[in-house]
PDB file of C-alpha atoms in Angstrom:
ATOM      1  CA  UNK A   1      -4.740  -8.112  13.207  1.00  0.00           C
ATOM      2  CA  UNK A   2      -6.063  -5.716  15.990  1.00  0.00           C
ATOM      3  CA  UNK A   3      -9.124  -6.436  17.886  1.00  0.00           C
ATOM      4  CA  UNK A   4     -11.292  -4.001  19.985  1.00  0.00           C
ATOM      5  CA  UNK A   5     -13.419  -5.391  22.555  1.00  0.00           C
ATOM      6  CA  UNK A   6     -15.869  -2.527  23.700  1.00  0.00           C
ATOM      7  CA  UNK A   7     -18.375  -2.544  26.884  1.00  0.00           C
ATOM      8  CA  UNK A   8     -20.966  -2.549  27.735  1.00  0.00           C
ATOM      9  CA  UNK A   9     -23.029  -3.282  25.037  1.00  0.00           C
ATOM     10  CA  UNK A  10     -25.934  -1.212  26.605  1.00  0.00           C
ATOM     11  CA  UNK A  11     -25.880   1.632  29.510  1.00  0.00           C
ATOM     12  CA  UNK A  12     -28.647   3.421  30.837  1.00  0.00           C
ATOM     13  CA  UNK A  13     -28.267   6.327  33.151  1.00  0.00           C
ATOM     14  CA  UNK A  14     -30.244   9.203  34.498  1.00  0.00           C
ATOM     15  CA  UNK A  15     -29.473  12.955  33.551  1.00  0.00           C
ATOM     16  CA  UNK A  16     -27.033  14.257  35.159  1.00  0.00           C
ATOM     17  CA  UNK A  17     -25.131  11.221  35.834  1.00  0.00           C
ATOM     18  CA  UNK A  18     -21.840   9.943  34.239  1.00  0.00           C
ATOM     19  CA  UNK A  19     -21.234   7.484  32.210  1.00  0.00           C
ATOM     20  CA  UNK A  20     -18.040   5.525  31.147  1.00  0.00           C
ATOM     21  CA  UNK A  21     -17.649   2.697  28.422  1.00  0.00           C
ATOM     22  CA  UNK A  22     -14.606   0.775  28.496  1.00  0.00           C
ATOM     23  CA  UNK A  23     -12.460  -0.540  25.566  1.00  0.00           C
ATOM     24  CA  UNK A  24      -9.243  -3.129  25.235  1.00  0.00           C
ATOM     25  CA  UNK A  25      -7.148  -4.026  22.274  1.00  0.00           C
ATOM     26  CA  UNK A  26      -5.064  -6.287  21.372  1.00  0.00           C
ATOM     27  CA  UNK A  27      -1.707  -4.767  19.108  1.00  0.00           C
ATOM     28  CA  UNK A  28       0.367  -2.599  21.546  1.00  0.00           C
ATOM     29  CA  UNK A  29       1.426  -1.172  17.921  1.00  0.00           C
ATOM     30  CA  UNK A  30      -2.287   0.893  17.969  1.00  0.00           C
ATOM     31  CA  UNK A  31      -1.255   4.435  19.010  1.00  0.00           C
ATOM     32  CA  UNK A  32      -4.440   6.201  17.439  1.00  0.00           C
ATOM     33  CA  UNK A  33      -7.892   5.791  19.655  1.00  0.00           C
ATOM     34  CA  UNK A  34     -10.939   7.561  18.626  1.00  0.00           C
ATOM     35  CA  UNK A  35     -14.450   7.827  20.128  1.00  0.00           C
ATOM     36  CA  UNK A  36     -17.081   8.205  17.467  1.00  0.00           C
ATOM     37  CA  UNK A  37     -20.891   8.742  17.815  1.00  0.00           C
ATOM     38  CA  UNK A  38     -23.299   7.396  15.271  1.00  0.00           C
ATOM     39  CA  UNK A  39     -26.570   8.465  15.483  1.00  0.00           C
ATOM     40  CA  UNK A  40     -29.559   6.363  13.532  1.00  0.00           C
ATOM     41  CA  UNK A  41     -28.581   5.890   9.646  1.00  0.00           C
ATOM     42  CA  UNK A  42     -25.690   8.495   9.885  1.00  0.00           C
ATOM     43  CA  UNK A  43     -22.450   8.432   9.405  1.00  0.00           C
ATOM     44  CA  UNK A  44     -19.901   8.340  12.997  1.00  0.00           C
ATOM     45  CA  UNK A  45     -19.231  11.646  14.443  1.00  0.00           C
ATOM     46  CA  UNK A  46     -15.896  11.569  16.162  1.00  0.00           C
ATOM     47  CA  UNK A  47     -15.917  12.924  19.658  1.00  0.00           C
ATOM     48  CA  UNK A  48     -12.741  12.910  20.683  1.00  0.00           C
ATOM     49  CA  UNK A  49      -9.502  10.992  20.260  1.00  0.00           C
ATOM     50  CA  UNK A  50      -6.175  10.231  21.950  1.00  0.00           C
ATOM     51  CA  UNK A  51      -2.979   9.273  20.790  1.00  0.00           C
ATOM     52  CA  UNK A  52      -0.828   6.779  22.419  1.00  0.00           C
ATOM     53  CA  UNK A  53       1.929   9.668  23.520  1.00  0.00           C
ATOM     54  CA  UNK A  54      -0.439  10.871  26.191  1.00  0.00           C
ATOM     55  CA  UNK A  55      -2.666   9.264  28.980  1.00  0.00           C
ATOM     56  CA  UNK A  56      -5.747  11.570  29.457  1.00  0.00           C
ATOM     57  CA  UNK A  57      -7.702  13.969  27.416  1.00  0.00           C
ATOM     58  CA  UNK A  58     -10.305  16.376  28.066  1.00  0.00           C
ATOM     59  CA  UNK A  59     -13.137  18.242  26.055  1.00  0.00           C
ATOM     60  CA  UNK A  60     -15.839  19.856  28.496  1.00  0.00           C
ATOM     61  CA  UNK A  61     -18.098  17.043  29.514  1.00  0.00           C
ATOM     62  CA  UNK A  62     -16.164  14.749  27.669  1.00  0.00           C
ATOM     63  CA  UNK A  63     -12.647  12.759  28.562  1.00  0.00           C
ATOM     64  CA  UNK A  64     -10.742   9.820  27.386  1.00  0.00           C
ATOM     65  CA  UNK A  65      -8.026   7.775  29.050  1.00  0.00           C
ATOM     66  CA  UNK A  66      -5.675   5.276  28.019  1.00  0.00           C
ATOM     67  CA  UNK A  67      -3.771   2.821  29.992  1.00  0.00           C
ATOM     68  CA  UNK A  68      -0.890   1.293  27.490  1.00  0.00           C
ATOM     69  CA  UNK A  69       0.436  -0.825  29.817  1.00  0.00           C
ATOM     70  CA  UNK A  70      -3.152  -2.792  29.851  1.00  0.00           C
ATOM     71  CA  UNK A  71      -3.626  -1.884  26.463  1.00  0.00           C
ATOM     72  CA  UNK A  72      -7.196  -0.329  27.595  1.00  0.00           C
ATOM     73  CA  UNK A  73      -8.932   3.008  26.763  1.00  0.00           C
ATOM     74  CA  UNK A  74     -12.268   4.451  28.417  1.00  0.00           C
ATOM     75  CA  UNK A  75     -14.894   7.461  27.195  1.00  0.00           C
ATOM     76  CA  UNK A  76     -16.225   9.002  30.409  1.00  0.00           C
ATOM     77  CA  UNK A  77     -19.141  11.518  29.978  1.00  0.00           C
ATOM     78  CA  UNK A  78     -20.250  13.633  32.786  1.00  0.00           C
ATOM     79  CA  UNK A  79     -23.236  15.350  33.168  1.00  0.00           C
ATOM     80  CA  UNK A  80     -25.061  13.075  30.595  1.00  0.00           C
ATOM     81  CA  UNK A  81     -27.966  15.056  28.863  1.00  0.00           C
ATOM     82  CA  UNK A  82     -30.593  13.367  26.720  1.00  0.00           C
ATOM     83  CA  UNK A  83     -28.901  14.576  23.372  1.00  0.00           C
ATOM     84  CA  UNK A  84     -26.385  12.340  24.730  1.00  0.00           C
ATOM     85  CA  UNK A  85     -28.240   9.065  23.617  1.00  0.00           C
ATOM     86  CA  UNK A  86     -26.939   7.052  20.700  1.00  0.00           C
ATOM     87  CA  UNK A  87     -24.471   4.806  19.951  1.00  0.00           C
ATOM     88  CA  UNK A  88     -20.964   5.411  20.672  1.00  0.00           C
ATOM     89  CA  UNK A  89     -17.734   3.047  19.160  1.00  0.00           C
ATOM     90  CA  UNK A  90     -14.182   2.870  20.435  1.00  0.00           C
ATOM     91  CA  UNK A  91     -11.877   2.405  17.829  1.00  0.00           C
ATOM     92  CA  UNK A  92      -7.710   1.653  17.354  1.00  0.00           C
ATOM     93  CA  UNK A  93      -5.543   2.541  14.406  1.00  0.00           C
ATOM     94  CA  UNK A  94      -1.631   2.770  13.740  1.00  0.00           C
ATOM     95  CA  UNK A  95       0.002   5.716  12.679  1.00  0.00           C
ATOM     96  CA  UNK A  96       0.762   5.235   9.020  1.00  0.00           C
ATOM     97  CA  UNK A  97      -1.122   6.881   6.454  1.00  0.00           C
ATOM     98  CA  UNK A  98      -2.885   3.530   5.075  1.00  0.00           C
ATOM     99  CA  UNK A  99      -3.849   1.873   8.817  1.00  0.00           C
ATOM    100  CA  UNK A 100      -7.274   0.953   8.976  1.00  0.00           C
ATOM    101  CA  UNK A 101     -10.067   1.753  11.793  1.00  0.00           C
ATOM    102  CA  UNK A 102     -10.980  -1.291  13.897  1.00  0.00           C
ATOM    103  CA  UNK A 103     -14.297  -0.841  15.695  1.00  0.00           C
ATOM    104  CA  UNK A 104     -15.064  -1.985  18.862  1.00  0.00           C
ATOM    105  CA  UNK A 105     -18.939  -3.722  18.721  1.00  0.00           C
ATOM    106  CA  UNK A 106     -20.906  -0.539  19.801  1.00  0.00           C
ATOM    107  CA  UNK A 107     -22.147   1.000  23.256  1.00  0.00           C
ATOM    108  CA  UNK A 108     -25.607   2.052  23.061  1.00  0.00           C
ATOM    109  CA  UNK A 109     -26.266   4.968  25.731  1.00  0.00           C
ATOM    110  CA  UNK A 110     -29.813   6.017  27.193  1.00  0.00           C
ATOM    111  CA  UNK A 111     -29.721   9.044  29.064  1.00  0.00           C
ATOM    112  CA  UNK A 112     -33.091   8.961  30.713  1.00  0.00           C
ATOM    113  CA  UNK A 113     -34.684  12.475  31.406  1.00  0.00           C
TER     114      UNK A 113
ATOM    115  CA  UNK B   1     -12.106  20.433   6.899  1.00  0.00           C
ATOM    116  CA  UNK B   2     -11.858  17.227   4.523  1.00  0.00           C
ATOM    117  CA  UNK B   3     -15.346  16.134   3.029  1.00  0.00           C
ATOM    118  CA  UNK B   4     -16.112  12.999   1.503  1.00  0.00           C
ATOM    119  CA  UNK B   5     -19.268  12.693  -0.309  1.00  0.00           C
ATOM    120  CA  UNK B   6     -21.171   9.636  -0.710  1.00  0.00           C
ATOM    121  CA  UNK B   7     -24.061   8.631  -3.366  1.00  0.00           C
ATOM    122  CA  UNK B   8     -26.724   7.676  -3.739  1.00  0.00           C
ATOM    123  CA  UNK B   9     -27.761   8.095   0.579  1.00  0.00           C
ATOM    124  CA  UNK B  10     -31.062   5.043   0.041  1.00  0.00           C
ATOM    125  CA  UNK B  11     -30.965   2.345  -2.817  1.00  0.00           C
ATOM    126  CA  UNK B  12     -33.470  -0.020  -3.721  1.00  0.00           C
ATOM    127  CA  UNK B  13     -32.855  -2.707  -5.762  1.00  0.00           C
ATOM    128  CA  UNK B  14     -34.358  -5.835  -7.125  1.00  0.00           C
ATOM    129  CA  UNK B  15     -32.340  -9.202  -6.676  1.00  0.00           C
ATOM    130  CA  UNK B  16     -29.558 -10.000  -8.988  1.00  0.00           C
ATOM    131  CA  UNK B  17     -29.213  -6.397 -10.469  1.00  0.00           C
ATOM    132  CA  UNK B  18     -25.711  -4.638  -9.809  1.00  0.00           C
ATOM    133  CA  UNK B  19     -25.405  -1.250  -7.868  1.00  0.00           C
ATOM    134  CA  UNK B  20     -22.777   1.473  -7.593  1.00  0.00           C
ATOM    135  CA  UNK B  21     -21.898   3.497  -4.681  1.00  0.00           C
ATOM    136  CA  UNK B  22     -19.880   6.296  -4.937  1.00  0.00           C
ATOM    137  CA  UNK B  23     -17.548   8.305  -2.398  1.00  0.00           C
ATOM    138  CA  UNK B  24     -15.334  11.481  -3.738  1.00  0.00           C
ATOM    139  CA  UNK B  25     -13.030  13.507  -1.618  1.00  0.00           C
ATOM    140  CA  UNK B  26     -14.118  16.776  -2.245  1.00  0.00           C
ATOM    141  CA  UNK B  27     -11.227  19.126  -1.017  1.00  0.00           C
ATOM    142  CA  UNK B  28      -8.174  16.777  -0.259  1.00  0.00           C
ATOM    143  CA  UNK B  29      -6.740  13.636  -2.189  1.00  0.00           C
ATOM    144  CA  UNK B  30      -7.617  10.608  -1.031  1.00  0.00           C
ATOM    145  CA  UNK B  31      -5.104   8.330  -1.345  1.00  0.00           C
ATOM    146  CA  UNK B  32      -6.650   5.213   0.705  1.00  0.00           C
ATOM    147  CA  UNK B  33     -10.337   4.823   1.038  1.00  0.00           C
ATOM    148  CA  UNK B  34     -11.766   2.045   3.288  1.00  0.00           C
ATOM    149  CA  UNK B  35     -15.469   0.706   2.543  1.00  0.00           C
ATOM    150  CA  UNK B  36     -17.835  -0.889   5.755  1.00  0.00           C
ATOM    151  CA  UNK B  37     -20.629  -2.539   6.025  1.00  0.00           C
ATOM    152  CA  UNK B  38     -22.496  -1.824   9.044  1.00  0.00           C
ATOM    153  CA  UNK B  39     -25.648  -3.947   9.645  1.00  0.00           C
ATOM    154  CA  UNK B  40     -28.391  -2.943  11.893  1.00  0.00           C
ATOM    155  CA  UNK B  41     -27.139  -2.733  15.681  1.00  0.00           C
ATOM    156  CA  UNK B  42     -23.619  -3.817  14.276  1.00  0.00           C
ATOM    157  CA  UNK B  43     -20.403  -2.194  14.325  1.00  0.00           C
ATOM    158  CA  UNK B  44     -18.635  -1.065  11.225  1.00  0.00           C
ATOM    159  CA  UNK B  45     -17.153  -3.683   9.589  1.00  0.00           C
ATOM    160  CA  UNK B  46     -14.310  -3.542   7.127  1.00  0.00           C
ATOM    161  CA  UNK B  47     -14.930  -4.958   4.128  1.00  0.00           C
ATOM    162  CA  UNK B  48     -11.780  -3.560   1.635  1.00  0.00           C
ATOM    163  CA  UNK B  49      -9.416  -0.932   1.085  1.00  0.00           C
ATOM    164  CA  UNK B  50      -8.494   0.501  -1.702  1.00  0.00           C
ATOM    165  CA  UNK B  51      -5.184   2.523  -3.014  1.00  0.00           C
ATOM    166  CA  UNK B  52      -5.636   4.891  -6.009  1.00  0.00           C
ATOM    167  CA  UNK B  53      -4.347   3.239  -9.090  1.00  0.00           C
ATOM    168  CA  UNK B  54      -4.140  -0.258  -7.394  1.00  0.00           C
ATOM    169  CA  UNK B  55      -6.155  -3.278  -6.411  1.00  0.00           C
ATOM    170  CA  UNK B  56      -7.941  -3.287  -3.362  1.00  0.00           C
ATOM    171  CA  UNK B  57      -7.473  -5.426  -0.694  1.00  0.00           C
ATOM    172  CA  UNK B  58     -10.310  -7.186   0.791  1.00  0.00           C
ATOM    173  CA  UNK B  59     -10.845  -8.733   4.304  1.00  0.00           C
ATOM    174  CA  UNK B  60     -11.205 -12.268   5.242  1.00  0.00           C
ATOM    175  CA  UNK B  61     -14.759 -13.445   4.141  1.00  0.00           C
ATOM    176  CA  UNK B  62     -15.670 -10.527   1.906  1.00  0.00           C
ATOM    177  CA  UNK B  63     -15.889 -11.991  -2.186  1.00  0.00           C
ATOM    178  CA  UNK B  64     -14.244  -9.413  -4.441  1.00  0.00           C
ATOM    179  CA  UNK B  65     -15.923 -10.549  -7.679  1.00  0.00           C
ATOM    180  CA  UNK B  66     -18.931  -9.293  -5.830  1.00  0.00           C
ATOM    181  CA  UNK B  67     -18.140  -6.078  -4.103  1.00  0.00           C
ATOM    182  CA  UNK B  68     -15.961  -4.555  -7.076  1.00  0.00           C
ATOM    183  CA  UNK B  69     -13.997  -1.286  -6.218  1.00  0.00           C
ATOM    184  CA  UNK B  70     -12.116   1.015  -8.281  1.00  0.00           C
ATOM    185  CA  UNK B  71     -10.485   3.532  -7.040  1.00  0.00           C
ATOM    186  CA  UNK B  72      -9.066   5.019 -10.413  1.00  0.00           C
ATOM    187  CA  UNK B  73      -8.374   8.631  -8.932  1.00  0.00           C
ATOM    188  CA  UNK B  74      -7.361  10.688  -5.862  1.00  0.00           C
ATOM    189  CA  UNK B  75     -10.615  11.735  -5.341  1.00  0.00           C
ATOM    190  CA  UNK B  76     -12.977   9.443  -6.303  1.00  0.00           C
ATOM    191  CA  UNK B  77     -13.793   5.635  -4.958  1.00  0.00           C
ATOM    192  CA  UNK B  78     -16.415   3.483  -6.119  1.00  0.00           C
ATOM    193  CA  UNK B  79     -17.916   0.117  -4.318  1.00  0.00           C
ATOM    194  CA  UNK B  80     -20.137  -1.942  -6.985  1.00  0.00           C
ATOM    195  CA  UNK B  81     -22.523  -4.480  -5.452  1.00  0.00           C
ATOM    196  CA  UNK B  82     -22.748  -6.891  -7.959  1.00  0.00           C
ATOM    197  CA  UNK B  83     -25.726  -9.213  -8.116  1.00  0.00           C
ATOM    198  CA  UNK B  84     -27.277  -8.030  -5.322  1.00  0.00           C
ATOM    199  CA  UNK B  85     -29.324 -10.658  -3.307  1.00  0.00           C
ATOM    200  CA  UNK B  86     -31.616  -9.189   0.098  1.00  0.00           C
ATOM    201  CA  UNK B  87     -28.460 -10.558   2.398  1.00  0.00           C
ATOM    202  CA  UNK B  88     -26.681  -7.550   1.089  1.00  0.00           C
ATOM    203  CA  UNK B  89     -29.424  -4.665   2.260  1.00  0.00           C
ATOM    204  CA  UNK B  90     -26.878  -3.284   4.791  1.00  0.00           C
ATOM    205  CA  UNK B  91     -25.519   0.213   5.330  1.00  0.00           C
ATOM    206  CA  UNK B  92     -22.129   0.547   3.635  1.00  0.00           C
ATOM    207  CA  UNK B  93     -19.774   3.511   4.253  1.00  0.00           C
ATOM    208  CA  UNK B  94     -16.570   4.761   3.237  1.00  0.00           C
ATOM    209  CA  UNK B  95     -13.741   6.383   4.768  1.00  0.00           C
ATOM    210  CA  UNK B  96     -10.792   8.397   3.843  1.00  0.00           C
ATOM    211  CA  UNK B  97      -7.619   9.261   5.796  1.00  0.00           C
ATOM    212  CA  UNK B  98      -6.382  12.641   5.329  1.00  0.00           C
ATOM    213  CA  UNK B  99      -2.413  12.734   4.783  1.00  0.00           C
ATOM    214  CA  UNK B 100      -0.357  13.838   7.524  1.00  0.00           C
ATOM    215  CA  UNK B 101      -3.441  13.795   9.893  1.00  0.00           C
ATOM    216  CA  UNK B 102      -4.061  11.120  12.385  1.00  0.00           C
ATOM    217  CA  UNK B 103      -8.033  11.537  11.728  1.00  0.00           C
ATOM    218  CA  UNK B 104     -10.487   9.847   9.461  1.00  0.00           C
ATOM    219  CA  UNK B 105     -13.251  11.195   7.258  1.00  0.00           C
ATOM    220  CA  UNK B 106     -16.274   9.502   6.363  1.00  0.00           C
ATOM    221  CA  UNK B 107     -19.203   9.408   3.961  1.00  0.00           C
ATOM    222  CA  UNK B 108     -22.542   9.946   4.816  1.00  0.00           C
ATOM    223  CA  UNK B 109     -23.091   6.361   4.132  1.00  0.00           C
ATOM    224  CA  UNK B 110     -25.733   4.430   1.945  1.00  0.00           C
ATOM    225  CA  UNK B 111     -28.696   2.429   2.692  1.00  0.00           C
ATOM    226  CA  UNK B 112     -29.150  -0.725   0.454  1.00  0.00           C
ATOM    227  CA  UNK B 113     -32.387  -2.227   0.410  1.00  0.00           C
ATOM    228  CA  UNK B 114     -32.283  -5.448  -1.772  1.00  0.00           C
ATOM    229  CA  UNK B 115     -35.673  -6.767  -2.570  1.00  0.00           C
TER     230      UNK B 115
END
């Protein structure tokens, strides 16, 4: 089955600065990758997501990139703010209707005022 | 957009007694629902899916005589934890793809406290 390796497990960075978390997987069948946020005891918020037929996506301060070939995907944020800290996960899905989400382990970001 | 709704949000439970979780779709069909387990600083973990009107299918490791699910209609998916012991107190959350659309939906999760 599919495995998502996500780093690092921690990142710390001042306001204002970027900050980019890094994901691989392992089944070049995967063509669904979303970004999710999960804030203490609440369910993930998805941030953004990109599907295998493109390589970069953009949503204000927030972007994704995928790299098929290396079967790697990366969240970059950009102009962190303090709202910005939680936990983010990568994920990687197929496209039929029953595929199920495989997490990466978790990226916990401190945006330090 | 597609809602799932999840009950009850906090348990608490004494050893050995069985509790219910519940997830319904409340504007769409839910056709697949997937249950985690997430345990503190964890990632989600799968722990089953389940097709309406079928069995579900449970990951590696995960016993299915104690995490019973029923998913006996479109909108409505149900994760028992039978015999509950305190290595069960975990967060456990459900998910729902909507049909024709790439995304996933979740609950709002549940907090298990087993004591």
């Amino acid at each position: 089955g599919e495995n998502v390796e996500q780093h690092p497990s921690t990142l710390s960075v001042q306001e204002g600065d970027s900050a980019v978390i890094k994901c691989t997987y392992s089944d070049s069948a995967s063509n669904y990758f979303p970004w999710y946020k999960q804030e203490l005891g609440k369910r993930p918020q998805l941030i953004i997501d990109i599907r295998s037929n493109v390589g970069e996506k953009k949503d204000q301060r927030i972007a994704v990139t995928l790299n098929k070939t290396a079967k790697h995907f990366s969240l970059h944020i950009t102009e962190t703010q303090p709202e910005d800290s939680a936990v983010y996960f990568c994920a990687a899905s197929w496209e039929t209707s029953g595929s199920r989400l495989t997490f990466g382990e978790g990226t916990q970001l401190t945006v330090n005022p | 957009g597609a809602v799932v709704s999840q009950h009850p949000s906090r348990v608490i439970c004494k050893s050995g007694t069985s509790v219910k979780i519940e997830c319904r779709s409340l504007d769409f069909q839910a056709t697949t629902m997937f249950w985690y387990r997430q345990f503190p600083k964890q990632s989600l973990m799968l722990m089953a899916t389940s097709n309406e009107g079928s069995k579900a299918t449970y990951e590696q490791g995960v016993e299915k005589d104690k995490f019973l699910i029923n998913h006996a209609s479109l909108t409505l998916s149900t994760l028992t934890v039978t015999s509950a012991h305190p290595e069960d107190s975990s967060f456990y959350i459900c998910s729902a793809r909507v049909a024709g659309n790439y995304g996933y939906t979740f609950g709002s999760g549940t907090r298990l406290t087993v004591v």
